[in-house]
Short mmCIF file of C-alpha atoms in Angstrom, two decimals:
data_model
loop_
_atom_site.label_atom_id
_atom_site.label_comp_id
_atom_site.label_asym_id
_atom_site.label_seq_id
_atom_site.Cartn_x
_atom_site.Cartn_y
_atom_site.Cartn_z
CA GLN Q 7 144.26 374.73 89.79
CA GLN Q 8 146.17 372.69 92.37
CA PRO Q 9 144.82 372.62 95.92
CA VAL Q 10 147.19 374.14 98.65
CA GLN Q 11 147.58 371.73 101.67
CA SER Q 12 149.11 372.63 105.00
CA PRO Q 13 151.09 372.06 106.70
CA GLN Q 14 153.76 370.07 104.74
CA ALA Q 15 154.75 367.83 107.48
CA VAL Q 16 153.66 366.89 110.90
CA ILE Q 17 155.26 364.85 113.42
CA LEU Q 18 153.13 363.46 116.45
CA ARG Q 19 153.42 361.04 119.45
CA GLU Q 20 151.16 358.27 119.70
CA GLY Q 21 147.79 359.25 120.88
CA GLU Q 22 148.05 363.14 119.67
CA ASP Q 23 145.55 364.81 117.20
CA ALA Q 24 146.44 366.55 113.92
CA VAL Q 25 144.56 368.64 111.50
CA ILE Q 26 145.27 368.90 107.94
CA ASN Q 27 143.91 371.77 105.67
CA CYS Q 28 143.19 371.93 101.99
CA SER Q 29 142.04 375.08 100.17
CA SER Q 30 141.36 376.09 96.71
CA SER Q 31 141.07 379.47 94.72
CA LYS Q 32 138.57 377.79 92.59
CA ALA Q 33 135.13 376.33 93.44
CA LEU Q 34 135.46 372.92 95.02
CA TYR Q 35 132.77 370.66 93.77
CA SER Q 36 134.04 367.52 95.52
CA VAL Q 37 136.91 366.98 97.83
CA HIS Q 38 138.68 363.63 98.33
CA TRP Q 39 141.28 362.73 100.93
CA TYR Q 40 143.77 359.86 100.46
CA ARG Q 41 146.54 358.40 102.45
CA GLN Q 42 149.80 357.07 100.69
CA LYS Q 43 152.32 354.67 102.38
CA HIS Q 44 155.98 355.01 100.83
CA GLY Q 45 155.92 353.14 97.57
CA GLU Q 46 152.34 352.08 97.70
CA ALA Q 47 149.20 353.30 95.86
CA PRO Q 48 147.17 356.29 97.40
CA VAL Q 49 144.27 354.75 99.37
CA PHE Q 50 140.80 356.43 99.50
CA LEU Q 51 139.66 357.73 102.77
CA MET Q 52 136.55 359.86 102.22
CA ILE Q 53 134.78 362.07 99.78
CA LEU Q 54 132.86 365.32 100.75
CA LEU Q 55 130.37 366.59 98.19
CA LYS Q 56 128.78 369.52 99.75
CA GLY Q 57 129.25 372.42 101.85
CA GLY Q 58 128.94 371.60 105.52
CA GLU Q 59 129.37 368.14 104.99
CA GLN Q 60 131.28 366.06 107.58
CA LYS Q 61 132.19 362.57 107.51
CA GLY Q 62 134.08 360.15 109.69
CA HIS Q 63 136.07 356.84 109.26
CA GLU Q 64 137.11 355.29 112.50
CA LYS Q 65 139.03 358.16 114.25
CA ILE Q 66 139.58 360.31 110.99
CA SER Q 67 137.14 362.59 109.88
CA ALA Q 68 136.82 365.65 107.56
CA SER Q 69 134.63 368.58 107.05
CA PHE Q 70 133.96 370.82 103.76
CA ASN Q 71 133.55 374.56 104.00
CA GLU Q 72 132.00 375.32 100.63
CA LYS Q 73 131.92 378.98 101.39
CA LYS Q 74 135.64 379.31 102.30
CA GLN Q 75 136.58 376.59 99.56
CA GLN Q 76 138.33 374.59 102.51
CA SER Q 77 138.44 371.38 103.56
CA SER Q 78 139.92 369.77 106.80
CA LEU Q 79 141.01 366.26 107.75
CA TYR Q 80 141.08 365.47 111.50
CA LEU Q 81 142.95 362.70 113.00
CA THR Q 82 142.18 362.08 116.51
CA ALA Q 83 144.17 359.72 119.03
CA SER Q 84 146.56 359.10 116.29
CA GLN Q 85 148.11 355.46 115.74
CA LEU Q 86 151.25 354.22 114.25
CA SER Q 87 149.44 353.00 111.45
CA TYR Q 88 148.08 356.71 110.45
CA SER Q 89 151.78 357.50 109.25
CA GLY Q 90 151.90 358.33 105.67
CA THR Q 91 151.46 361.09 103.22
CA TYR Q 92 147.96 362.62 103.17
CA PHE Q 93 146.58 363.97 99.85
CA CYS Q 94 143.50 366.07 99.16
CA GLY Q 95 142.33 365.97 95.84
CA ALA Q 96 139.57 368.21 94.19
CA THR Q 97 137.52 367.81 91.16
CA PRO Q 98 136.36 370.49 88.79
CA ARG Q 99 132.67 369.56 88.35
CA SER Q 100 130.07 367.44 89.93
CA GLY Q 101 130.20 364.47 87.70
CA GLY Q 102 130.10 363.48 83.95
CA SER Q 103 133.46 362.42 81.99
CA ASN Q 104 135.53 365.21 83.25
CA TYR Q 105 135.79 363.90 86.91
CA LYS Q 106 139.52 364.68 86.78
CA LEU Q 107 141.23 364.69 90.39
CA THR Q 108 143.89 367.25 90.96
CA PHE Q 109 145.90 366.61 94.43
CA GLY Q 110 147.42 368.74 96.33
CA LYS Q 111 151.21 368.50 97.32
CA GLY Q 112 150.70 366.39 100.34
CA THR Q 113 151.14 366.40 104.08
CA LEU Q 114 153.77 364.01 105.20
CA LEU Q 115 152.52 362.68 108.82
CA THR Q 116 154.82 360.86 111.15
CA VAL Q 117 153.50 359.14 114.25
CA ASN Q 118 156.05 358.08 116.73
CA PRO Q 119 155.47 355.56 119.72
CA ALA M 30 136.63 342.22 96.07
CA ALA M 31 138.29 342.80 92.72
CA GLY M 32 140.88 345.65 92.63
CA VAL M 33 142.54 347.61 90.05
CA ILE M 34 145.31 345.48 88.28
CA GLN M 35 148.50 347.18 86.90
CA SER M 36 151.33 345.35 85.09
CA PRO M 37 154.04 344.97 85.15
CA ARG M 38 154.72 345.92 88.83
CA HIS M 39 158.55 346.99 87.75
CA LEU M 40 160.01 347.70 84.59
CA ILE M 41 163.69 348.72 83.77
CA LYS M 42 164.28 350.40 80.25
CA GLU M 43 167.27 352.08 78.61
CA LYS M 44 167.05 355.62 77.17
CA ARG M 45 165.36 355.83 73.84
CA GLU M 46 163.27 352.49 74.35
CA THR M 47 159.75 352.12 74.66
CA ALA M 48 157.72 350.83 77.37
CA THR M 49 153.78 349.72 77.73
CA LEU M 50 151.97 349.91 80.85
CA LYS M 51 148.86 348.01 81.38
CA CYS M 52 145.70 348.58 83.70
CA TYR M 53 142.75 346.40 84.22
CA PRO M 54 139.99 348.29 85.90
CA ILE M 55 137.45 347.27 88.40
CA PRO M 56 134.49 345.26 86.51
CA ARG M 57 131.65 347.62 85.59
CA HIS M 58 134.06 350.69 86.25
CA ASP M 59 133.66 352.87 83.06
CA THR M 60 136.41 355.48 83.50
CA VAL M 61 140.20 355.16 83.85
CA TYR M 62 142.76 357.93 84.86
CA TRP M 63 146.50 357.42 84.60
CA TYR M 64 148.77 359.40 86.88
CA GLN M 65 152.69 359.82 87.17
CA GLN M 66 154.32 360.47 90.48
CA GLY M 67 157.79 361.18 90.80
CA PRO M 68 159.85 360.74 93.88
CA GLY M 69 158.29 362.88 96.89
CA GLN M 70 155.89 364.28 94.46
CA ASP M 71 152.22 364.56 94.41
CA PRO M 72 150.45 362.23 91.51
CA GLN M 73 150.39 364.18 88.21
CA PHE M 74 147.33 363.68 86.04
CA LEU M 75 148.24 362.18 82.43
CA ILE M 76 145.11 361.08 80.74
CA SER M 77 141.82 359.60 81.27
CA PHE M 78 139.19 357.43 79.44
CA TYR M 79 135.35 357.38 79.78
CA GLU M 80 133.51 354.71 78.02
CA LYS M 81 136.63 353.92 75.75
CA MET M 82 136.79 357.49 74.57
CA GLN M 83 139.72 359.96 75.75
CA SER M 84 137.86 362.14 78.34
CA ASP M 85 140.63 364.48 79.41
CA LYS M 86 144.38 365.12 78.82
CA GLY M 87 146.77 366.53 81.34
CA SER M 88 150.86 367.17 81.17
CA ILE M 89 151.38 364.07 79.16
CA PRO M 90 154.23 364.27 76.79
CA ASP M 91 153.87 363.66 73.02
CA ARG M 92 155.98 360.68 73.25
CA PHE M 93 153.37 359.03 75.50
CA SER M 94 149.85 357.69 74.19
CA ALA M 95 147.10 355.61 75.72
CA GLN M 96 143.99 354.01 74.72
CA GLN M 97 141.17 351.92 76.32
CA PHE M 98 140.12 349.02 74.79
CA SER M 99 136.79 347.18 74.30
CA ASP M 100 137.10 345.28 77.37
CA TYR M 101 137.87 348.50 79.42
CA HIS M 102 141.62 347.78 80.10
CA SER M 103 143.80 350.76 79.17
CA GLU M 104 147.51 350.70 77.94
CA LEU M 105 149.93 353.66 78.36
CA ASN M 106 152.60 353.57 75.57
CA MET M 107 155.81 355.53 76.15
CA SER M 108 158.43 355.87 73.46
CA SER M 109 161.78 357.36 73.25
CA LEU M 110 162.05 357.20 77.10
CA GLU M 111 164.15 359.73 79.01
CA LEU M 112 165.71 359.51 82.37
CA GLY M 113 163.20 361.91 83.77
CA ASP M 114 160.31 359.43 82.75
CA SER M 115 161.41 357.40 85.94
CA ALA M 116 158.44 357.24 88.16
CA LEU M 117 155.70 355.56 89.71
CA TYR M 118 152.79 355.26 87.40
CA PHE M 119 149.29 354.53 88.69
CA CYS M 120 145.96 354.02 87.14
CA ALA M 121 142.66 354.42 88.92
CA SER M 122 139.14 353.52 87.89
CA ILE M 123 135.72 354.72 88.91
CA SER M 124 132.33 354.43 88.04
CA LEU M 125 130.68 357.76 87.03
CA THR M 126 127.08 356.18 87.13
CA GLY M 127 125.33 356.25 90.23
CA ALA M 128 126.79 357.92 93.57
CA MET M 129 129.75 359.75 93.27
CA GLU M 130 132.76 357.85 94.94
CA GLY M 131 136.53 358.17 95.43
CA TYR M 132 139.14 356.67 93.01
CA THR M 133 140.38 353.27 93.43
CA PHE M 134 144.08 352.95 92.47
CA GLY M 135 146.06 350.09 91.12
CA SER M 136 149.36 349.21 92.83
CA GLY M 137 151.36 351.14 90.24
CA THR M 138 154.35 350.19 87.82
CA ARG M 139 157.74 351.43 88.80
CA LEU M 140 159.41 352.36 85.51
CA THR M 141 163.24 352.92 85.97
CA VAL M 142 164.92 354.53 82.85
CA VAL M 143 168.68 353.81 82.82
#
């Protein structure tokens, strides 16, 4: 089951904030966030493993609401380098050999000067 | 730090030809995943290997096969290529022992079928 991301696209001016949401109809055992620049590989940002967990990476942070099966990525004081497509990914179980990641359709973030 | 190495970076093939993509995971990573990403699309899971055994299979055509070798590198073999196979192919590696972590992706192979 593919996670649902929203919005599909966001346009910001440098310094503005954005929130990207990811939800699933199935239980989320872990949520990953990646950023991909055009023609490049996805780059891992962070992983959230349990409900209520929040993490931060510079001015990018994320939360995981296990009850609602939702995760949100927060980008504050955006920089030009934040431009790219953001993917959330969900895994079906907590580990073992079946740690397959299913990606959402992505959110295209454009930060303008 | 060592990264995931994919080769070749670019590949141009004609319809009905075969292609072999290679992936060298990070040392001591025991799991490899292959993904296909079309233009403007999200990465689609193809197949995965854990400790040299196939662990999961996604939407991989029967024309494609893959394996992981004793040195943990993996190869994706694609036969009877079609125009629709043109895409970016990524492999990613991870260690499933210890703390859970994110995937590390290789730079990808851009396959163009003409």
